Each structure stands twice: as C-alpha cells, then as structure tokens.
C-alpha cells in the first residue's frame, strides 16, 4: 500500500560477553545489525562481525552499510571496526559511511580506529552524553555516561513508533532508570549472573536487570552479551524466570536472533 513503512530489523549477530566466552568463541562475538527504511548500521562490531555478516542468510553486504557505531573501545565491541570501514568504502575507492564513536575510540592510547582509514569515511561524529544523532532514516540519542572502565554510552533508537534502548556495558546505578525510562523495547548486556565482588568488574547482573525492568516495564526485553556465569545459568531459563516474576516479555538472545520492530 502506498505510504506504508517497512518494519525495522535488528539482527543480533553475536551474544558473547566477557573475555573467556569471546576468546573461546562459545558464542559469537559479532555485533548487531540494524536496518530501517533503507539505512543500515552495525553497532559494536566485535571479533567475527565481518564473517558473520558474510555467512548470514540473507547475506549482509558490508558495502551496503551506511554507518558504524561504537559504544566504547573494548575489543569485544570494536575489534572489526577497521575491516568494516575498509569494506564499506571498498578500500577507500568510494568515500562513504559515517562512524559514530566516543572520543576515547578516536584519540590517545585507547584509540581503536586506524588513522589511515579515517579519510575513507564520509564523516566521523564523536558521541557525547545525552546527545541526538541522525544517519539516513535512523535517528538515535546517547544515554547518560555509563559506569564502565572506558568512556561508554548506551543508545536509544527511534524506529517507527518504538524507542529501542541498548543498555550496553555498565555497573548498575540509579540513573540508568531515567536514561531508558521511555523505551518500549530494551536490549540489555547481562554479562554476570550474580554481582562480582570487585568494583572493577563493571557489568550488569541478573539482579540489576530485574530492578531496571521492574521500574521501566518495557513492552519487551532482550538479554544478551553473556559471560560464563550467565551461560552456566542458561540464559533462556533466566529470561523465563524474569518473565514470570515480573509479568513481562523477557527473552534471551541467541546468535542470529532477528527482531522486527
């Protein structure tokens, strides 16, 4: 029908979180593919993203990407950014694509984007807290800065009539509730099953997720980015328990999970 808009697609290419699961590839550590009305992005291209794109069915062509987003510098979120820049620009032959990334990804000792590749891109935009961005038909904003061992921002996408929030790596703090309160769909990185005794391990656990979901009460929640303790606890069982307890739709992502928004 004329004027009818297509649904947005979110494809979680990998669900690995934490070093051991990534290093052993117990789950894929690829990033997340987002497409809306002809605009195509990869969020947090961890190790294996290019390979997973090529093997996806239908295939996700790197040269058709419009942009890349990094939420922080850590390798499980940024490892494939350079090969994707090279691929989407066809080795620099075509100047196109936009990269969105925090300042730490681009400057100083923590920079992960190779300098020789940067001129290949049409634009590079630095992510800042609670700021709005747009690329093609996709608009999004950053959250408040997360409590993590690198400069990290979650993202809230406007996809049709829905706000989709990506609660990426962070220690729990009350401000998260306000950051994501208006989201109808929440995708949460849940590395740990239980809290870690060290304050240097800054990741959400199941107890944190329960508090977030109880207070925000989104239409749907997707758990992903699992560390070893979550894998041992069986994410689908954790999600089912949360669903029953909170009377919400909570699902555990698997490698290749596709959501239509």
PDB file of C-alpha atoms in Angstrom:
ATOM      1  CA  UNK A   1       0.000   0.000   0.000  1.00  0.00           C
ATOM      2  CA  UNK A   2       1.210   3.492  -0.749  1.00  0.00           C
ATOM      3  CA  UNK A   3       2.873   5.263   2.137  1.00  0.00           C
ATOM      4  CA  UNK A   4       3.233   2.097   4.201  1.00  0.00           C
ATOM      5  CA  UNK A   5       6.523   1.980   6.080  1.00  0.00           C
ATOM      6  CA  UNK A   6       8.588  -1.165   6.398  1.00  0.00           C
ATOM      7  CA  UNK A   7       9.389  -2.602   9.807  1.00  0.00           C
ATOM      8  CA  UNK A   8      12.840  -2.059  11.232  1.00  0.00           C
ATOM      9  CA  UNK A   9      15.110  -5.088  11.548  1.00  0.00           C
ATOM     10  CA  UNK A  10      17.508  -5.740  14.413  1.00  0.00           C
ATOM     11  CA  UNK A  11      19.720  -8.793  13.995  1.00  0.00           C
ATOM     12  CA  UNK A  12      21.921  -9.743  16.948  1.00  0.00           C
ATOM     13  CA  UNK A  13      24.835 -11.435  15.194  1.00  0.00           C
ATOM     14  CA  UNK A  14      26.594 -12.423  18.426  1.00  0.00           C
ATOM     15  CA  UNK A  15      25.739 -12.795  22.099  1.00  0.00           C
ATOM     16  CA  UNK A  16      29.184 -13.283  23.684  1.00  0.00           C
ATOM     17  CA  UNK A  17      30.302 -11.074  26.533  1.00  0.00           C
ATOM     18  CA  UNK A  18      33.412 -11.182  28.741  1.00  0.00           C
ATOM     19  CA  UNK A  19      36.856 -12.379  27.754  1.00  0.00           C
ATOM     20  CA  UNK A  20      36.517 -16.134  28.219  1.00  0.00           C
ATOM     21  CA  UNK A  21      33.347 -16.538  26.171  1.00  0.00           C
ATOM     22  CA  UNK A  22      34.809 -14.331  23.430  1.00  0.00           C
ATOM     23  CA  UNK A  23      38.247 -15.983  23.407  1.00  0.00           C
ATOM     24  CA  UNK A  24      36.780 -19.486  23.264  1.00  0.00           C
ATOM     25  CA  UNK A  25      34.001 -18.363  20.883  1.00  0.00           C
ATOM     26  CA  UNK A  26      31.471 -20.240  22.993  1.00  0.00           C
ATOM     27  CA  UNK A  27      29.104 -17.726  21.470  1.00  0.00           C
ATOM     28  CA  UNK A  28      29.707 -15.402  18.548  1.00  0.00           C
ATOM     29  CA  UNK A  29      31.186 -12.002  19.459  1.00  0.00           C
ATOM     30  CA  UNK A  30      29.894 -10.260  16.324  1.00  0.00           C
ATOM     31  CA  UNK A  31      27.958  -7.002  16.586  1.00  0.00           C
ATOM     32  CA  UNK A  32      24.333  -6.036  15.962  1.00  0.00           C
ATOM     33  CA  UNK A  33      22.855  -5.177  12.561  1.00  0.00           C
ATOM     34  CA  UNK A  34      20.128  -2.518  12.411  1.00  0.00           C
ATOM     35  CA  UNK A  35      18.153  -1.630   9.296  1.00  0.00           C
ATOM     36  CA  UNK A  36      15.327   0.874   8.954  1.00  0.00           C
ATOM     37  CA  UNK A  37      13.831   2.234   5.735  1.00  0.00           C
ATOM     38  CA  UNK A  38      16.967   1.532   3.704  1.00  0.00           C
ATOM     39  CA  UNK A  39      19.514   2.755   6.269  1.00  0.00           C
ATOM     40  CA  UNK A  40      21.865   0.030   7.530  1.00  0.00           C
ATOM     41  CA  UNK A  41      24.137   0.149  10.577  1.00  0.00           C
ATOM     42  CA  UNK A  42      26.402  -2.126  12.567  1.00  0.00           C
ATOM     43  CA  UNK A  43      26.536  -1.496  16.312  1.00  0.00           C
ATOM     44  CA  UNK A  44      29.615  -2.611  18.279  1.00  0.00           C
ATOM     45  CA  UNK A  45      31.416  -4.773  15.692  1.00  0.00           C
ATOM     46  CA  UNK A  46      33.271  -7.247  17.905  1.00  0.00           C
ATOM     47  CA  UNK A  47      35.518 -10.070  16.639  1.00  0.00           C
ATOM     48  CA  UNK A  48      33.960 -12.012  13.771  1.00  0.00           C
ATOM     49  CA  UNK A  49      31.424  -9.401  12.663  1.00  0.00           C
ATOM     50  CA  UNK A  50      32.547  -9.392   9.024  1.00  0.00           C
ATOM     51  CA  UNK A  51      32.480 -13.190   8.911  1.00  0.00           C
ATOM     52  CA  UNK A  52      29.005 -13.364  10.451  1.00  0.00           C
ATOM     53  CA  UNK A  53      27.701 -10.776   8.015  1.00  0.00           C
ATOM     54  CA  UNK A  54      29.008 -12.794   5.087  1.00  0.00           C
ATOM     55  CA  UNK A  55      27.515 -16.044   6.392  1.00  0.00           C
ATOM     56  CA  UNK A  56      24.130 -14.581   7.376  1.00  0.00           C
ATOM     57  CA  UNK A  57      21.059 -15.644   5.420  1.00  0.00           C
ATOM     58  CA  UNK A  58      20.183 -13.436   3.707  1.00  0.00           C
ATOM     59  CA  UNK A  59      23.768 -12.201   3.384  1.00  0.00           C
ATOM     60  CA  UNK A  60      24.528  -8.790   4.872  1.00  0.00           C
ATOM     61  CA  UNK A  61      26.753  -6.969   2.389  1.00  0.00           C
ATOM     62  CA  UNK A  62      29.383  -4.799   4.045  1.00  0.00           C
ATOM     63  CA  UNK A  63      29.485  -2.348   1.126  1.00  0.00           C
ATOM     64  CA  UNK A  64      25.782  -1.602   1.665  1.00  0.00           C
ATOM     65  CA  UNK A  65      26.315  -0.327   5.210  1.00  0.00           C
ATOM     66  CA  UNK A  66      25.663   3.352   5.820  1.00  0.00           C
ATOM     67  CA  UNK A  67      27.353   3.616   9.178  1.00  0.00           C
ATOM     68  CA  UNK A  68      29.039   2.098  12.214  1.00  0.00           C
ATOM     69  CA  UNK A  69      28.558   2.835  15.896  1.00  0.00           C
ATOM     70  CA  UNK A  70      30.982   2.070  18.729  1.00  0.00           C
ATOM     71  CA  UNK A  71      29.725   2.404  22.297  1.00  0.00           C
ATOM     72  CA  UNK A  72      33.266   2.077  23.712  1.00  0.00           C
ATOM     73  CA  UNK A  73      36.808   0.954  22.939  1.00  0.00           C
ATOM     74  CA  UNK A  74      36.862  -2.576  24.351  1.00  0.00           C
ATOM     75  CA  UNK A  75      37.732  -5.189  21.752  1.00  0.00           C
ATOM     76  CA  UNK A  76      34.546  -7.204  22.114  1.00  0.00           C
ATOM     77  CA  UNK A  77      32.765  -4.056  20.903  1.00  0.00           C
ATOM     78  CA  UNK A  78      35.245  -2.594  18.410  1.00  0.00           C
ATOM     79  CA  UNK A  79      37.602  -5.254  17.032  1.00  0.00           C
ATOM     80  CA  UNK A  80      36.159  -5.355  13.489  1.00  0.00           C
ATOM     81  CA  UNK A  81      35.610  -1.626  13.031  1.00  0.00           C
ATOM     82  CA  UNK A  82      38.653  -1.182  10.776  1.00  0.00           C
ATOM     83  CA  UNK A  83      37.893  -4.052   8.403  1.00  0.00           C
ATOM     84  CA  UNK A  84      34.298  -2.853   8.148  1.00  0.00           C
ATOM     85  CA  UNK A  85      35.449   0.680   7.280  1.00  0.00           C
ATOM     86  CA  UNK A  86      37.697  -0.780   4.601  1.00  0.00           C
ATOM     87  CA  UNK A  87      34.898  -2.984   3.301  1.00  0.00           C
ATOM     88  CA  UNK A  88      32.088  -0.442   3.190  1.00  0.00           C
ATOM     89  CA  UNK A  89      34.322   2.088   1.401  1.00  0.00           C
ATOM     90  CA  UNK A  90      35.715  -0.585  -0.950  1.00  0.00           C
ATOM     91  CA  UNK A  91      39.247   0.057   0.234  1.00  0.00           C
ATOM     92  CA  UNK A  92      38.814   3.823   0.111  1.00  0.00           C
ATOM     93  CA  UNK A  93      37.695   3.862  -3.529  1.00  0.00           C
ATOM     94  CA  UNK A  94      34.300   5.214  -2.501  1.00  0.00           C
ATOM     95  CA  UNK A  95      34.117   7.870   0.199  1.00  0.00           C
ATOM     96  CA  UNK A  96      31.051   6.942   2.173  1.00  0.00           C
ATOM     97  CA  UNK A  97      29.753   5.838   5.541  1.00  0.00           C
ATOM     98  CA  UNK A  98      29.602   7.573   8.919  1.00  0.00           C
ATOM     99  CA  UNK A  99      31.325   6.411  12.090  1.00  0.00           C
ATOM    100  CA  UNK A 100      29.897   7.346  15.496  1.00  0.00           C
ATOM    101  CA  UNK A 101      32.195   6.753  18.464  1.00  0.00           C
ATOM    102  CA  UNK A 102      33.199   8.193  21.850  1.00  0.00           C
ATOM    103  CA  UNK A 103      36.290  10.382  21.982  1.00  0.00           C
ATOM    104  CA  UNK A 104      38.319   7.587  23.615  1.00  0.00           C
ATOM    105  CA  UNK A 105      37.868   5.443  20.493  1.00  0.00           C
ATOM    106  CA  UNK A 106      39.447   8.135  18.351  1.00  0.00           C
ATOM    107  CA  UNK A 107      42.139   9.809  20.444  1.00  0.00           C
ATOM    108  CA  UNK A 108      45.050   8.873  22.676  1.00  0.00           C
ATOM    109  CA  UNK A 109      46.366   5.474  23.699  1.00  0.00           C
ATOM    110  CA  UNK A 110      42.898   3.896  23.633  1.00  0.00           C
ATOM    111  CA  UNK A 111      42.152   4.857  20.006  1.00  0.00           C
ATOM    112  CA  UNK A 112      40.918   1.833  18.033  1.00  0.00           C
ATOM    113  CA  UNK A 113      40.218   3.374  14.620  1.00  0.00           C
ATOM    114  CA  UNK A 114      43.260   3.338  12.331  1.00  0.00           C
ATOM    115  CA  UNK A 115      44.189   6.823  11.138  1.00  0.00           C
ATOM    116  CA  UNK A 116      44.838   5.846   7.527  1.00  0.00           C
ATOM    117  CA  UNK A 117      41.258   4.580   7.212  1.00  0.00           C
ATOM    118  CA  UNK A 118      39.544   7.660   8.613  1.00  0.00           C
ATOM    119  CA  UNK A 119      39.672   9.733   5.376  1.00  0.00           C
ATOM    120  CA  UNK A 120      37.833   6.889   3.623  1.00  0.00           C
ATOM    121  CA  UNK A 121      34.691   7.747   5.575  1.00  0.00           C
ATOM    122  CA  UNK A 122      32.209  10.448   4.668  1.00  0.00           C
ATOM    123  CA  UNK A 123      32.095  11.639   8.273  1.00  0.00           C
ATOM    124  CA  UNK A 124      33.145  10.809  11.832  1.00  0.00           C
ATOM    125  CA  UNK A 125      30.945  12.029  14.678  1.00  0.00           C
ATOM    126  CA  UNK A 126      32.023  11.970  18.312  1.00  0.00           C
ATOM    127  CA  UNK A 127      29.452  10.611  20.743  1.00  0.00           C
ATOM    128  CA  UNK A 128      28.674  12.721  23.780  1.00  0.00           C
ATOM    129  CA  UNK A 129      26.262  12.106  26.673  1.00  0.00           C
ATOM    130  CA  UNK A 130      22.549  12.626  26.070  1.00  0.00           C
ATOM    131  CA  UNK A 131      23.025  13.974  22.549  1.00  0.00           C
ATOM    132  CA  UNK A 132      20.982  13.334  19.391  1.00  0.00           C
ATOM    133  CA  UNK A 133      22.281  11.977  16.079  1.00  0.00           C
ATOM    134  CA  UNK A 134      20.882  11.012  12.713  1.00  0.00           C
ATOM    135  CA  UNK A 135      22.053   8.987   9.740  1.00  0.00           C
ATOM    136  CA  UNK A 136      19.736   8.472   6.789  1.00  0.00           C
ATOM    137  CA  UNK A 137      16.382   7.289   8.115  1.00  0.00           C
ATOM    138  CA  UNK A 138      17.671   6.314  11.554  1.00  0.00           C
ATOM    139  CA  UNK A 139      17.777   8.725  14.462  1.00  0.00           C
ATOM    140  CA  UNK A 140      19.149   7.914  17.891  1.00  0.00           C
ATOM    141  CA  UNK A 141      20.404   9.518  21.045  1.00  0.00           C
ATOM    142  CA  UNK A 142      23.013   8.585  23.602  1.00  0.00           C
ATOM    143  CA  UNK A 143      22.266   7.807  27.225  1.00  0.00           C
ATOM    144  CA  UNK A 144      23.994   9.363  30.190  1.00  0.00           C
ATOM    145  CA  UNK A 145      27.563   8.137  30.516  1.00  0.00           C
ATOM    146  CA  UNK A 146      27.674   4.598  31.836  1.00  0.00           C
ATOM    147  CA  UNK A 147      29.808   3.453  34.767  1.00  0.00           C
ATOM    148  CA  UNK A 148      32.360   1.338  32.948  1.00  0.00           C
ATOM    149  CA  UNK A 149      36.128   1.080  32.617  1.00  0.00           C
ATOM    150  CA  UNK A 150      36.011   3.037  29.342  1.00  0.00           C
ATOM    151  CA  UNK A 151      34.016   6.020  28.094  1.00  0.00           C
ATOM    152  CA  UNK A 152      30.728   4.272  27.332  1.00  0.00           C
ATOM    153  CA  UNK A 153      27.271   5.351  26.181  1.00  0.00           C
ATOM    154  CA  UNK A 154      24.118   3.352  25.687  1.00  0.00           C
ATOM    155  CA  UNK A 155      21.860   4.168  22.752  1.00  0.00           C
ATOM    156  CA  UNK A 156      18.166   4.818  22.231  1.00  0.00           C
ATOM    157  CA  UNK A 157      16.898   4.411  18.663  1.00  0.00           C
ATOM    158  CA  UNK A 158      13.697   5.850  17.237  1.00  0.00           C
ATOM    159  CA  UNK A 159      12.440   3.057  14.987  1.00  0.00           C
ATOM    160  CA  UNK A 160       8.973   3.845  13.710  1.00  0.00           C
ATOM    161  CA  UNK A 161       6.742   4.355  16.742  1.00  0.00           C
ATOM    162  CA  UNK A 162       9.075   2.470  19.088  1.00  0.00           C
ATOM    163  CA  UNK A 163      12.041   3.553  21.185  1.00  0.00           C
ATOM    164  CA  UNK A 164      14.596   0.764  21.358  1.00  0.00           C
ATOM    165  CA  UNK A 165      17.228   1.087  24.061  1.00  0.00           C
ATOM    166  CA  UNK A 166      20.577  -0.701  24.099  1.00  0.00           C
ATOM    167  CA  UNK A 167      21.768  -0.851  27.703  1.00  0.00           C
ATOM    168  CA  UNK A 168      25.393  -1.717  26.997  1.00  0.00           C
ATOM    169  CA  UNK A 169      28.203  -2.494  29.440  1.00  0.00           C
ATOM    170  CA  UNK A 170      27.869  -0.700  32.762  1.00  0.00           C
ATOM    171  CA  UNK A 171      27.799  -1.066  36.514  1.00  0.00           C
ATOM    172  CA  UNK A 172      24.287  -0.569  37.816  1.00  0.00           C
ATOM    173  CA  UNK A 173      23.441   2.909  39.087  1.00  0.00           C
ATOM    174  CA  UNK A 174      20.002   4.505  39.673  1.00  0.00           C
ATOM    175  CA  UNK A 175      20.470   6.969  36.810  1.00  0.00           C
ATOM    176  CA  UNK A 176      20.040   4.131  34.319  1.00  0.00           C
ATOM    177  CA  UNK A 177      16.326   4.051  35.116  1.00  0.00           C
ATOM    178  CA  UNK A 178      15.805   7.639  33.986  1.00  0.00           C
ATOM    179  CA  UNK A 179      18.072   7.225  30.962  1.00  0.00           C
ATOM    180  CA  UNK A 180      15.960   4.437  29.466  1.00  0.00           C
ATOM    181  CA  UNK A 181      12.554   5.061  31.050  1.00  0.00           C
ATOM    182  CA  UNK A 182      10.776   5.921  27.770  1.00  0.00           C
ATOM    183  CA  UNK A 183      11.924   2.812  25.878  1.00  0.00           C
ATOM    184  CA  UNK A 184       9.310   0.300  24.761  1.00  0.00           C
ATOM    185  CA  UNK A 185      11.989  -2.280  23.928  1.00  0.00           C
ATOM    186  CA  UNK A 186      15.157  -2.807  25.976  1.00  0.00           C
ATOM    187  CA  UNK A 187      18.169  -4.848  24.876  1.00  0.00           C
ATOM    188  CA  UNK A 188      20.427  -5.357  27.876  1.00  0.00           C
ATOM    189  CA  UNK A 189      24.006  -6.585  28.160  1.00  0.00           C
ATOM    190  CA  UNK A 190      23.930  -9.061  31.047  1.00  0.00           C
ATOM    191  CA  UNK A 191      27.461 -10.350  31.496  1.00  0.00           C
ATOM    192  CA  UNK A 192      27.086 -11.757  35.009  1.00  0.00           C
ATOM    193  CA  UNK A 193      24.569 -13.981  36.729  1.00  0.00           C
ATOM    194  CA  UNK A 194      25.464 -12.669  40.183  1.00  0.00           C
ATOM    195  CA  UNK A 195      27.297  -9.487  41.283  1.00  0.00           C
ATOM    196  CA  UNK A 196      31.088  -9.602  41.236  1.00  0.00           C
ATOM    197  CA  UNK A 197      32.871  -8.710  44.491  1.00  0.00           C
ATOM    198  CA  UNK A 198      35.366  -6.453  42.696  1.00  0.00           C
ATOM    199  CA  UNK A 199      34.275  -2.875  41.886  1.00  0.00           C
ATOM    200  CA  UNK A 200      36.480  -3.068  38.788  1.00  0.00           C
ATOM    201  CA  UNK A 201      34.114  -5.570  37.160  1.00  0.00           C
ATOM    202  CA  UNK A 202      31.563  -3.070  35.907  1.00  0.00           C
ATOM    203  CA  UNK A 203      28.805  -5.121  34.323  1.00  0.00           C
ATOM    204  CA  UNK A 204      25.130  -5.765  34.962  1.00  0.00           C
ATOM    205  CA  UNK A 205      23.981  -8.926  36.693  1.00  0.00           C
ATOM    206  CA  UNK A 206      20.513 -10.509  36.743  1.00  0.00           C
ATOM    207  CA  UNK A 207      19.532  -8.727  39.963  1.00  0.00           C
ATOM    208  CA  UNK A 208      20.318  -5.370  38.316  1.00  0.00           C
ATOM    209  CA  UNK A 209      18.297  -6.257  35.246  1.00  0.00           C
ATOM    210  CA  UNK A 210      15.339  -7.229  37.396  1.00  0.00           C
ATOM    211  CA  UNK A 211      15.371  -3.820  39.084  1.00  0.00           C
ATOM    212  CA  UNK A 212      15.644  -1.996  35.749  1.00  0.00           C
ATOM    213  CA  UNK A 213      12.775  -3.941  34.192  1.00  0.00           C
ATOM    214  CA  UNK A 214      10.583  -3.692  37.267  1.00  0.00           C
ATOM    215  CA  UNK A 215      10.832   0.109  37.256  1.00  0.00           C
ATOM    216  CA  UNK A 216      10.731   0.763  33.495  1.00  0.00           C
ATOM    217  CA  UNK A 217       8.359  -2.058  32.497  1.00  0.00           C
ATOM    218  CA  UNK A 218       9.055  -2.088  28.758  1.00  0.00           C
ATOM    219  CA  UNK A 219       6.874  -3.974  26.290  1.00  0.00           C
ATOM    220  CA  UNK A 220       9.743  -6.372  25.598  1.00  0.00           C
ATOM    221  CA  UNK A 221      13.228  -7.029  26.984  1.00  0.00           C
ATOM    222  CA  UNK A 222      16.033  -8.984  25.322  1.00  0.00           C
ATOM    223  CA  UNK A 223      19.018 -10.241  27.320  1.00  0.00           C
ATOM    224  CA  UNK A 224      22.367 -10.602  25.527  1.00  0.00           C
ATOM    225  CA  UNK A 225      26.176 -10.284  25.870  1.00  0.00           C
ATOM    226  CA  UNK A 226      26.579 -13.227  28.217  1.00  0.00           C
ATOM    227  CA  UNK A 227      29.626 -14.064  30.300  1.00  0.00           C
ATOM    228  CA  UNK A 228      30.442 -17.537  31.574  1.00  0.00           C
ATOM    229  CA  UNK A 229      28.303 -17.344  34.707  1.00  0.00           C
ATOM    230  CA  UNK A 230      25.264 -16.454  32.602  1.00  0.00           C
ATOM    231  CA  UNK A 231      25.926 -19.258  30.147  1.00  0.00           C
ATOM    232  CA  UNK A 232      26.179 -21.751  33.001  1.00  0.00           C
ATOM    233  CA  UNK A 233      22.871 -20.422  34.378  1.00  0.00           C
ATOM    234  CA  UNK A 234      21.268 -20.961  30.933  1.00  0.00           C
ATOM    235  CA  UNK A 235      20.077 -17.580  29.662  1.00  0.00           C
ATOM    236  CA  UNK A 236      16.726 -18.850  28.365  1.00  0.00           C
ATOM    237  CA  UNK A 237      15.884 -20.160  31.845  1.00  0.00           C
ATOM    238  CA  UNK A 238      16.953 -16.866  33.430  1.00  0.00           C
ATOM    239  CA  UNK A 239      14.753 -14.969  30.967  1.00  0.00           C
ATOM    240  CA  UNK A 240      11.779 -17.261  31.590  1.00  0.00           C
ATOM    241  CA  UNK A 241      12.084 -16.783  35.348  1.00  0.00           C
ATOM    242  CA  UNK A 242      12.210 -12.996  34.964  1.00  0.00           C
ATOM    243  CA  UNK A 243       9.164 -13.112  32.673  1.00  0.00           C
ATOM    244  CA  UNK A 244       7.129 -14.992  35.247  1.00  0.00           C
ATOM    245  CA  UNK A 245       8.281 -12.895  38.193  1.00  0.00           C
ATOM    246  CA  UNK A 246       7.762  -9.507  36.516  1.00  0.00           C
ATOM    247  CA  UNK A 247       4.867 -10.432  34.209  1.00  0.00           C
ATOM    248  CA  UNK A 248       6.846  -9.016  31.282  1.00  0.00           C
ATOM    249  CA  UNK A 249       8.059 -10.439  27.982  1.00  0.00           C
ATOM    250  CA  UNK A 250      11.737 -11.216  28.569  1.00  0.00           C
ATOM    251  CA  UNK A 251      13.704 -13.331  26.109  1.00  0.00           C
ATOM    252  CA  UNK A 252      17.313 -14.462  25.917  1.00  0.00           C
ATOM    253  CA  UNK A 253      19.029 -13.659  22.649  1.00  0.00           C
ATOM    254  CA  UNK A 254      20.860 -16.292  20.632  1.00  0.00           C
ATOM    255  CA  UNK A 255      23.390 -15.791  17.857  1.00  0.00           C
ATOM    256  CA  UNK A 256      21.453 -14.606  14.816  1.00  0.00           C
ATOM    257  CA  UNK A 257      18.273 -13.588  16.639  1.00  0.00           C
ATOM    258  CA  UNK A 258      16.237 -11.288  14.371  1.00  0.00           C
ATOM    259  CA  UNK A 259      13.683  -8.820  15.736  1.00  0.00           C
ATOM    260  CA  UNK A 260      11.145  -6.966  13.611  1.00  0.00           C
ATOM    261  CA  UNK A 261      10.203  -3.642  15.191  1.00  0.00           C
TER     262      UNK A 261
END
